[in-house]
Each structure stands twice: as C-alpha cells, then as structure tokens.
Amino acid sequence: MDIYKILQQLPHRYPFLLVDRVLAIDKGKSIRALKNVTINEPFFEGHFPHRPVMPGVLMLEALAQAAALLAFDALDTAPTNEMVYYFAGIDGARFKRPVEPGDQLILEVELLRMKVGIFKFKARALVAGELAVEAELTCAMRAIT
C-alpha cells in the first residue's frame, strides 16, 4: 500500500501522519508498515535540539495508525465522517532503543482480538532488526454523535 492509498484510509495528515508505506498485510491477522524518520520532522526541533530522538508517544501513535490500517482492511471498510478510531488503552509499553533521524521504523502489528468495534493488538517497532518499542494496544471504532 503506497502513501496515496494510506491517505484514503487514514484521516491523519502532516505533521501527524506517521505511516509512509505498508510493506505487507495479512488480512485480519497482521500488518508490516514503514515510517521513514527524517531530521525535518517538526518534533525534532524541541526533542531534543542537541540530540534528536523520536518521542516514544509518537512511536506508539505510528503503531496505532498501522493498527487502524489493519482494522479497516479486516472489516473491508474505510473511515467516514460519522466514525472515529480511538486509542482505548496501551499496556506493557517498553522502549528499548532511541529512534533517530535517518532511521527506518518498521511497524509490526498483529490483531489479537476484534469484538463489537473493540480491537486488541500486539505491536512492535524495529530499527535495523533491533526492537525499539513494544506494547499491546486497544483501539475502538465509535460513531460520532
């Protein structure tokens, strides 16, 4: 899935779109996606000027965006103006290495459960095969009222 298809599937836009490409998707099971981390990301200006490091919460957000792509694909749907996809929980988040400009963050997400619009995922991100972050994510699709 290239960036044009991702833009059709996710409502996020610059500077908050954190998935550049989907490398593989196994319908209803797993997704492998890519985030290119570049020095011109706006968060690097303040995090940290002397040693740029990608904030951990943004690594988790990138994983959640990949999870959303997996969920939409599993349901054969796309987001609408009447629906929103929310974070509902983050469990066991562990940060194992810093992510710096020039890194390619490989996002791997596995769907553990899906029931009544609630999704549970096992997620991890790697840089050059080395674990950067891992967590279990819970997300929910909800109608906008």
GROMACS .gro file of N, CA and C in nm:
model
  435
    1MET      N    1   0.086  -0.117   0.000
    1MET     CA    2   0.000   0.000   0.000
    1MET      C    3   0.091   0.123   0.000
    2ASP      N    4   0.075   0.208  -0.099
    2ASP     CA    5   0.157   0.328  -0.106
    2ASP      C    6   0.091   0.443  -0.030
    3ILE      N    7   0.156   0.558  -0.028
    3ILE     CA    8   0.109   0.673   0.050
    3ILE      C    9  -0.028   0.721   0.003
    4TYR      N   10  -0.058   0.708  -0.125
    4TYR     CA   11  -0.187   0.755  -0.176
    4TYR      C   12  -0.302   0.671  -0.123
    5LYS      N   13  -0.281   0.540  -0.113
    5LYS     CA   14  -0.382   0.450  -0.056
    5LYS      C   15  -0.394   0.474   0.095
    6ILE      N   16  -0.280   0.497   0.161
    6ILE     CA   17  -0.282   0.525   0.305
    6ILE      C   18  -0.363   0.652   0.333
    7LEU      N   19  -0.345   0.755   0.252
    7LEU     CA   20  -0.419   0.881   0.268
    7LEU      C   21  -0.569   0.860   0.251
    8GLN      N   22  -0.610   0.760   0.172
    8GLN     CA   23  -0.752   0.728   0.157
    8GLN      C   24  -0.806   0.654   0.279
    9GLN      N   25  -0.718   0.584   0.351
    9GLN     CA   26  -0.760   0.500   0.463
    9GLN      C   27  -0.750   0.568   0.599
   10LEU      N   28  -0.657   0.661   0.614
   10LEU     CA   29  -0.638   0.728   0.743
   10LEU      C   30  -0.676   0.875   0.733
   11PRO      N   31  -0.739   0.930   0.836
   11PRO     CA   32  -0.774   1.072   0.834
   11PRO      C   33  -0.656   1.163   0.870
   12HIS      N   34  -0.547   1.107   0.919
   12HIS     CA   35  -0.432   1.187   0.962
   12HIS      C   36  -0.364   1.254   0.844
   13ARG      N   37  -0.308   1.372   0.869
   13ARG     CA   38  -0.233   1.446   0.769
   13ARG      C   39  -0.108   1.504   0.835
   14TYR      N   40  -0.016   1.555   0.752
   14TYR     CA   41   0.105   1.616   0.803
   14TYR      C   42   0.069   1.723   0.907
   15PRO      N   43   0.138   1.727   1.018
   15PRO     CA   44   0.257   1.650   1.054
   15PRO      C   45   0.226   1.526   1.135
   16PHE      N   46   0.102   1.479   1.134
   16PHE     CA   47   0.065   1.369   1.221
   16PHE      C   48   0.045   1.235   1.152
   17LEU      N   49   0.060   1.229   1.021
   17LEU     CA   50   0.055   1.101   0.951
   17LEU      C   51   0.191   1.034   0.970
   18LEU      N   52   0.193   0.917   1.033
   18LEU     CA   53   0.318   0.854   1.073
   18LEU      C   54   0.340   0.717   1.009
   19VAL      N   55   0.270   0.689   0.900
   19VAL     CA   56   0.293   0.567   0.822
   19VAL      C   57   0.319   0.610   0.679
   20ASP      N   58   0.434   0.571   0.625
   20ASP     CA   59   0.471   0.609   0.489
   20ASP      C   60   0.436   0.504   0.384
   21ARG      N   61   0.436   0.377   0.425
   21ARG     CA   62   0.411   0.269   0.330
   21ARG      C   63   0.371   0.144   0.407
   22VAL      N   64   0.283   0.065   0.348
   22VAL     CA   65   0.252  -0.068   0.401
   22VAL      C   66   0.331  -0.167   0.318
   23LEU      N   67   0.414  -0.245   0.385
   23LEU     CA   68   0.500  -0.342   0.318
   23LEU      C   69   0.429  -0.475   0.295
   24ALA      N   70   0.344  -0.514   0.390
   24ALA     CA   71   0.271  -0.640   0.378
   24ALA      C   72   0.149  -0.633   0.470
   25ILE      N   73   0.043  -0.700   0.426
   25ILE     CA   74  -0.075  -0.711   0.510
   25ILE      C   75  -0.133  -0.851   0.491
   26ASP      N   76  -0.160  -0.917   0.602
   26ASP     CA   77  -0.224  -1.048   0.602
   26ASP      C   78  -0.363  -1.024   0.660
   27LYS      N   79  -0.462  -1.022   0.574
   27LYS     CA   80  -0.598  -0.978   0.608
   27LYS      C   81  -0.647  -1.036   0.740
   28GLY      N   82  -0.684  -0.946   0.830
   28GLY     CA   83  -0.739  -0.986   0.959
   28GLY      C   84  -0.639  -1.044   1.056
   29LYS      N   85  -0.510  -1.043   1.018
   29LYS     CA   86  -0.408  -1.104   1.105
   29LYS      C   87  -0.296  -1.009   1.142
   30SER      N   88  -0.229  -0.953   1.041
   30SER     CA   89  -0.111  -0.872   1.072
   30SER      C   90  -0.081  -0.772   0.960
   31ILE      N   91   0.001  -0.674   0.996
   31ILE     CA   92   0.046  -0.573   0.901
   31ILE      C   93   0.192  -0.541   0.932
   32ARG      N   94   0.264  -0.509   0.829
   32ARG     CA   95   0.404  -0.464   0.840
   32ARG      C   96   0.413  -0.335   0.760
   33ALA      N   97   0.448  -0.227   0.827
   33ALA     CA   98   0.448  -0.095   0.762
   33ALA      C   99   0.579  -0.023   0.793
   34LEU      N  100   0.599   0.092   0.729
   34LEU     CA  101   0.724   0.166   0.738
   34LEU      C  102   0.700   0.312   0.768
   35LYS      N  103   0.781   0.365   0.859
   35LYS     CA  104   0.786   0.509   0.886
   35LYS      C  105   0.930   0.551   0.867
   36ASN      N  106   0.955   0.636   0.767
   36ASN     CA  107   1.088   0.695   0.749
   36ASN      C  108   1.102   0.812   0.845
   37VAL      N  109   1.204   0.809   0.926
   37VAL     CA  110   1.226   0.914   1.026
   37VAL      C  111   1.330   1.010   0.971
   38THR      N  112   1.288   1.137   0.948
   38THR     CA  113   1.378   1.234   0.887
   38THR      C  114   1.402   1.352   0.981
   39ILE      N  115   1.515   1.418   0.963
   39ILE     CA  116   1.553   1.530   1.050
   39ILE      C  117   1.455   1.646   1.041
   40ASN      N  118   1.380   1.658   0.932
   40ASN     CA  119   1.287   1.770   0.918
   40ASN      C  120   1.152   1.746   0.986
   41GLU      N  121   1.138   1.639   1.065
   41GLU     CA  122   1.015   1.618   1.143
   41GLU      C  123   1.003   1.733   1.243
   42PRO      N  124   0.885   1.793   1.258
   42PRO     CA  125   0.872   1.911   1.344
   42PRO      C  126   0.905   1.885   1.491
   43PHE      N  127   0.886   1.763   1.539
   43PHE     CA  128   0.912   1.736   1.681
   43PHE      C  129   1.060   1.737   1.716
   44PHE      N  130   1.148   1.717   1.617
   44PHE     CA  131   1.292   1.715   1.647
   44PHE      C  132   1.346   1.851   1.690
   45GLU      N  133   1.277   1.957   1.651
   45GLU     CA  134   1.322   2.092   1.690
   45GLU      C  135   1.328   2.106   1.842
   46GLY      N  136   1.239   2.040   1.913
   46GLY     CA  137   1.238   2.054   2.058
   46GLY      C  138   1.264   1.926   2.133
   47HIS      N  139   1.287   1.813   2.063
   47HIS     CA  140   1.302   1.682   2.129
   47HIS      C  141   1.417   1.604   2.070
   48PHE      N  142   1.530   1.627   2.092
   48PHE     CA  143   1.597   1.733   2.169
   48PHE      C  144   1.691   1.803   2.074
   49PRO      N  145   1.705   1.935   2.083
   49PRO     CA  146   1.789   2.008   1.987
   49PRO      C  147   1.933   1.957   1.981
   50HIS      N  148   1.989   1.915   2.094
   50HIS     CA  149   2.128   1.869   2.097
   50HIS      C  150   2.143   1.722   2.060
   51ARG      N  151   2.035   1.645   2.065
   51ARG     CA  152   2.038   1.502   2.030
   51ARG      C  153   1.896   1.460   1.990
   52PRO      N  154   1.859   1.477   1.861
   52PRO     CA  155   1.723   1.448   1.819
   52PRO      C  156   1.683   1.302   1.841
   53VAL      N  157   1.570   1.282   1.910
   53VAL     CA  158   1.515   1.149   1.938
   53VAL      C  159   1.364   1.155   1.914
   54MET      N  160   1.312   1.055   1.845
   54MET     CA  161   1.167   1.049   1.821
   54MET      C  162   1.096   1.021   1.954
   55PRO      N  163   0.997   1.102   1.990
   55PRO     CA  164   0.923   1.077   2.115
   55PRO      C  165   0.855   0.940   2.115
   56GLY      N  166   0.861   0.873   2.229
   56GLY     CA  167   0.800   0.741   2.241
   56GLY      C  168   0.652   0.741   2.211
   57VAL      N  169   0.582   0.846   2.253
   57VAL     CA  170   0.437   0.851   2.227
   57VAL      C  171   0.408   0.855   2.078
   58LEU      N  172   0.499   0.913   1.999
   58LEU     CA  173   0.478   0.915   1.854
   58LEU      C  174   0.509   0.780   1.791
   59MET      N  175   0.601   0.705   1.851
   59MET     CA  176   0.624   0.567   1.804
   59MET      C  177   0.497   0.484   1.828
   60LEU      N  178   0.435   0.502   1.945
   60LEU     CA  179   0.310   0.432   1.974
   60LEU      C  180   0.199   0.477   1.880
   61GLU      N  181   0.194   0.606   1.850
   61GLU     CA  182   0.094   0.658   1.755
   61GLU      C  183   0.115   0.598   1.616
   62ALA      N  184   0.240   0.584   1.572
   62ALA     CA  185   0.267   0.522   1.442
   62ALA      C  186   0.216   0.378   1.441
   63LEU      N  187   0.238   0.305   1.552
   63LEU     CA  188   0.187   0.168   1.562
   63LEU      C  189   0.034   0.167   1.559
   64ALA      N  190  -0.030   0.262   1.626
   64ALA     CA  191  -0.176   0.269   1.626
   64ALA      C  192  -0.230   0.299   1.486
   65GLN      N  193  -0.160   0.383   1.411
   65GLN     CA  194  -0.204   0.412   1.274
   65GLN      C  195  -0.192   0.288   1.187
   66ALA      N  196  -0.084   0.212   1.204
   66ALA     CA  197  -0.070   0.085   1.131
   66ALA      C  198  -0.182  -0.011   1.173
   67ALA      N  199  -0.213  -0.014   1.303
   67ALA     CA  200  -0.322  -0.099   1.353
   67ALA      C  201  -0.456  -0.058   1.291
   68ALA      N  202  -0.478   0.070   1.276
   68ALA     CA  203  -0.602   0.118   1.213
   68ALA      C  204  -0.611   0.068   1.069
   69LEU      N  205  -0.500   0.074   0.996
   69LEU     CA  206  -0.500   0.023   0.858
   69LEU      C  207  -0.535  -0.126   0.856
   70LEU      N  208  -0.482  -0.201   0.952
   70LEU     CA  209  -0.514  -0.344   0.962
   70LEU      C  210  -0.661  -0.365   0.994
   71ALA      N  211  -0.715  -0.287   1.088
   71ALA     CA  212  -0.855  -0.300   1.127
   71ALA      C  213  -0.949  -0.266   1.011
   72PHE      N  214  -0.922  -0.156   0.942
   72PHE     CA  215  -1.007  -0.117   0.829
   72PHE      C  216  -1.002  -0.224   0.720
   73ASP      N  217  -0.884  -0.279   0.694
   73ASP     CA  218  -0.870  -0.384   0.594
   73ASP      C  219  -0.946  -0.510   0.637
   74ALA      N  220  -0.936  -0.545   0.765
   74ALA     CA  221  -1.005  -0.666   0.815
   74ALA      C  222  -1.156  -0.654   0.800
   75LEU      N  223  -1.208  -0.532   0.816
   75LEU     CA  224  -1.352  -0.508   0.805
   75LEU      C  225  -1.397  -0.467   0.665
   76ASP      N  226  -1.303  -0.459   0.571
   76ASP     CA  227  -1.333  -0.413   0.435
   76ASP      C  228  -1.405  -0.279   0.437
   77THR      N  229  -1.351  -0.185   0.515
   77THR     CA  230  -1.413  -0.055   0.529
   77THR      C  231  -1.306   0.054   0.530
   78ALA      N  232  -1.351   0.175   0.533
   78ALA     CA  233  -1.262   0.291   0.544
   78ALA      C  234  -1.327   0.388   0.641
   79PRO      N  235  -1.250   0.478   0.699
   79PRO     CA  236  -1.310   0.574   0.791
   79PRO      C  237  -1.407   0.666   0.718
   80THR      N  238  -1.506   0.713   0.794
   80THR     CA  239  -1.602   0.808   0.739
   80THR      C  240  -1.611   0.927   0.834
   81ASN      N  241  -1.683   1.027   0.794
   81ASN     CA  242  -1.704   1.143   0.881
   81ASN      C  243  -1.798   1.112   0.998
   82GLU      N  244  -1.862   0.996   0.994
   82GLU     CA  245  -1.952   0.957   1.102
   82GLU      C  246  -1.886   0.862   1.202
   83MET      N  247  -1.758   0.829   1.181
   83MET     CA  248  -1.689   0.732   1.265
   83MET      C  249  -1.550   0.783   1.299
   84VAL      N  250  -1.503   0.746   1.417
   84VAL     CA  251  -1.367   0.779   1.456
   84VAL      C  252  -1.303   0.656   1.519
   85TYR      N  253  -1.172   0.645   1.503
   85TYR     CA  254  -1.094   0.532   1.554
   85TYR      C  255  -1.006   0.587   1.665
   86TYR      N  256  -1.032   0.544   1.789
   86TYR     CA  257  -0.964   0.598   1.907
   86TYR      C  258  -0.868   0.496   1.969
   87PHE      N  259  -0.764   0.549   2.034
   87PHE     CA  260  -0.687   0.471   2.130
   87PHE      C  261  -0.777   0.446   2.249
   88ALA      N  262  -0.781   0.324   2.302
   88ALA     CA  263  -0.858   0.295   2.423
   88ALA      C  264  -0.767   0.246   2.535
   89GLY      N  265  -0.645   0.203   2.499
   89GLY     CA  266  -0.552   0.158   2.602
   89GLY      C  267  -0.418   0.121   2.544
   90ILE      N  268  -0.318   0.133   2.630
   90ILE     CA  269  -0.181   0.092   2.596
   90ILE      C  270  -0.130   0.012   2.716
   91ASP      N  271  -0.095  -0.112   2.694
   91ASP     CA  272  -0.046  -0.198   2.802
   91ASP      C  273   0.096  -0.246   2.771
   92GLY      N  274   0.176  -0.252   2.875
   92GLY     CA  275   0.309  -0.311   2.864
   92GLY      C  276   0.403  -0.241   2.769
   93ALA      N  277   0.388  -0.111   2.752
   93ALA     CA  278   0.477  -0.038   2.661
   93ALA      C  279   0.620  -0.040   2.716
   94ARG      N  280   0.713  -0.077   2.632
   94ARG     CA  281   0.855  -0.080   2.668
   94ARG      C  282   0.935  -0.020   2.553
   95PHE      N  283   1.022   0.073   2.588
   95PHE     CA  284   1.107   0.139   2.489
   95PHE      C  285   1.248   0.083   2.505
   96LYS      N  286   1.300   0.027   2.397
   96LYS     CA  287   1.425  -0.049   2.403
   96LYS      C  288   1.545   0.023   2.343
   97ARG      N  289   1.520   0.115   2.251
   97ARG     CA  290   1.631   0.190   2.189
   97ARG      C  291   1.577   0.321   2.136
   98PRO      N  292   1.663   0.423   2.130
   98PRO     CA  293   1.618   0.550   2.072
   98PRO      C  294   1.601   0.538   1.921
   99VAL      N  295   1.509   0.618   1.868
   99VAL     CA  296   1.487   0.627   1.724
   99VAL      C  297   1.530   0.767   1.682
  100GLU      N  298   1.623   0.773   1.587
  100GLU     CA  299   1.687   0.899   1.549
  100GLU      C  300   1.665   0.929   1.401
  101PRO      N  301   1.691   1.054   1.362
  101PRO     CA  302   1.680   1.089   1.220
  101PRO      C  303   1.764   0.994   1.134
  102GLY      N  304   1.705   0.953   1.022
  102GLY     CA  305   1.772   0.861   0.932
  102GLY      C  306   1.730   0.717   0.952
  103ASP      N  307   1.667   0.686   1.065
  103ASP     CA  308   1.619   0.551   1.091
  103ASP      C  309   1.495   0.520   1.008
  104GLN      N  310   1.477   0.392   0.978
  104GLN     CA  311   1.352   0.343   0.922
  104GLN      C  312   1.286   0.262   1.032
  105LEU      N  313   1.169   0.305   1.072
  105LEU     CA  314   1.093   0.238   1.177
  105LEU      C  315   1.000   0.137   1.108
  106ILE      N  316   1.025   0.009   1.133
  106ILE     CA  317   0.940  -0.097   1.077
  106ILE      C  318   0.833  -0.128   1.181
  107LEU      N  319   0.709  -0.109   1.144
  107LEU     CA  320   0.594  -0.124   1.233
  107LEU      C  321   0.531  -0.260   1.209
  108GLU      N  322   0.526  -0.344   1.312
  108GLU     CA  323   0.467  -0.476   1.300
  108GLU      C  324   0.352  -0.486   1.400
  109VAL      N  325   0.233  -0.514   1.349
  109VAL     CA  326   0.114  -0.519   1.434
  109VAL      C  327   0.038  -0.647   1.403
  110GLU      N  328   0.000  -0.717   1.509
  110GLU     CA  329  -0.078  -0.840   1.498
  110GLU      C  330  -0.212  -0.819   1.568
  111LEU      N  331  -0.320  -0.854   1.499
  111LEU     CA  332  -0.454  -0.845   1.557
  111LEU      C  333  -0.476  -0.965   1.648
  112LEU      N  334  -0.499  -0.938   1.777
  112LEU     CA  335  -0.524  -1.045   1.874
  112LEU      C  336  -0.672  -1.076   1.886
  113ARG      N  337  -0.754  -0.969   1.897
  113ARG     CA  338  -0.899  -0.986   1.912
  113ARG      C  339  -0.972  -0.869   1.848
  114MET      N  340  -1.094  -0.899   1.802
  114MET     CA  341  -1.181  -0.794   1.749
  114MET      C  342  -1.323  -0.833   1.786
  115LYS      N  343  -1.390  -0.741   1.859
  115LYS     CA  344  -1.527  -0.770   1.903
  115LYS      C  345  -1.602  -0.639   1.922
  116VAL      N  346  -1.712  -0.623   1.855
  116VAL     CA  347  -1.803  -0.509   1.869
  116VAL      C  348  -1.728  -0.375   1.862
  117GLY      N  349  -1.644  -0.360   1.763
  117GLY     CA  350  -1.573  -0.234   1.744
  117GLY      C  351  -1.455  -0.210   1.837
  118ILE      N  352  -1.418  -0.310   1.917
  118ILE     CA  353  -1.301  -0.301   2.004
  118ILE      C  354  -1.195  -0.395   1.949
  119PHE      N  355  -1.073  -0.345   1.936
  119PHE     CA  356  -0.964  -0.422   1.878
  119PHE      C  357  -0.847  -0.426   1.976
  120LYS      N  358  -0.787  -0.543   1.988
  120LYS     CA  359  -0.667  -0.560   2.071
  120LYS      C  360  -0.554  -0.606   1.979
  121PHE      N  361  -0.440  -0.537   1.989
  121PHE     CA  362  -0.326  -0.565   1.902
  121PHE      C  363  -0.199  -0.588   1.984
  122LYS      N  364  -0.113  -0.672   1.931
  122LYS     CA  365   0.024  -0.684   1.980
  122LYS      C  366   0.108  -0.607   1.877
  123ALA      N  367   0.186  -0.510   1.925
  123ALA     CA  368   0.258  -0.422   1.831
  123ALA      C  369   0.404  -0.407   1.872
  124ARG      N  370   0.487  -0.391   1.773
  124ARG     CA  371   0.628  -0.361   1.798
  124ARG      C  372   0.685  -0.287   1.679
  125ALA      N  373   0.789  -0.209   1.707
  125ALA     CA  374   0.858  -0.136   1.601
  125ALA      C  375   1.006  -0.166   1.612
  126LEU      N  376   1.068  -0.184   1.496
  126LEU     CA  377   1.209  -0.218   1.491
  126LEU      C  378   1.286  -0.119   1.405
  127VAL      N  379   1.414  -0.105   1.435
  127VAL     CA  380   1.507  -0.028   1.353
  127VAL      C  381   1.623  -0.121   1.322
  128ALA      N  382   1.647  -0.146   1.194
  128ALA     CA  383   1.756  -0.234   1.150
  128ALA      C  384   1.749  -0.369   1.222
  129GLY      N  385   1.628  -0.422   1.240
  129GLY     CA  386   1.608  -0.550   1.304
  129GLY      C  387   1.616  -0.548   1.456
  130GLU      N  388   1.641  -0.433   1.513
  130GLU     CA  389   1.653  -0.419   1.659
  130GLU      C  390   1.525  -0.359   1.715
  131LEU      N  391   1.471  -0.420   1.822
  131LEU     CA  392   1.347  -0.375   1.884
  131LEU      C  393   1.363  -0.235   1.941
  132ALA      N  394   1.272  -0.145   1.900
  132ALA     CA  395   1.272  -0.007   1.952
  132ALA      C  396   1.162   0.011   2.055
  133VAL      N  397   1.044  -0.045   2.029
  133VAL     CA  398   0.930  -0.031   2.121
  133VAL      C  399   0.837  -0.149   2.100
  134GLU      N  400   0.770  -0.188   2.208
  134GLU     CA  401   0.667  -0.291   2.201
  134GLU      C  402   0.556  -0.256   2.298
  135ALA      N  403   0.434  -0.299   2.265
  135ALA     CA  404   0.319  -0.271   2.351
  135ALA      C  405   0.199  -0.351   2.302
  136GLU      N  406   0.100  -0.363   2.389
  136GLU     CA  407  -0.032  -0.410   2.347
  136GLU      C  408  -0.122  -0.288   2.339
  137LEU      N  409  -0.190  -0.274   2.228
  137LEU     CA  410  -0.275  -0.158   2.203
  137LEU      C  411  -0.421  -0.201   2.197
  138THR      N  412  -0.507  -0.123   2.258
  138THR     CA  413  -0.651  -0.143   2.246
  138THR      C  414  -0.706  -0.019   2.176
  139CYS      N  415  -0.784  -0.042   2.073
  139CYS     CA  416  -0.842   0.068   1.996
  139CYS      C  417  -0.992   0.040   1.977
  140ALA      N  418  -1.066   0.147   1.956
  140ALA     CA  419  -1.211   0.135   1.942
  140ALA      C  420  -1.260   0.219   1.826
  141MET      N  421  -1.352   0.165   1.749
  141MET     CA  422  -1.422   0.240   1.646
  141MET      C  423  -1.555   0.284   1.705
  142ARG      N  424  -1.582   0.411   1.697
  142ARG     CA  425  -1.704   0.465   1.754
  142ARG      C  426  -1.772   0.562   1.658
  143ALA      N  427  -1.904   0.558   1.659
  143ALA     CA  428  -1.981   0.653   1.579
  143ALA      C  429  -1.972   0.790   1.646
  144ILE      N  430  -1.963   0.893   1.566
  144ILE     CA  431  -1.962   1.031   1.616
  144ILE      C  432  -2.107   1.072   1.636
  145THR      N  433  -2.139   1.115   1.758
  145THR     CA  434  -2.279   1.153   1.786
  145THR      C  435  -2.290   1.303   1.807
   0.00000   0.00000   0.00000
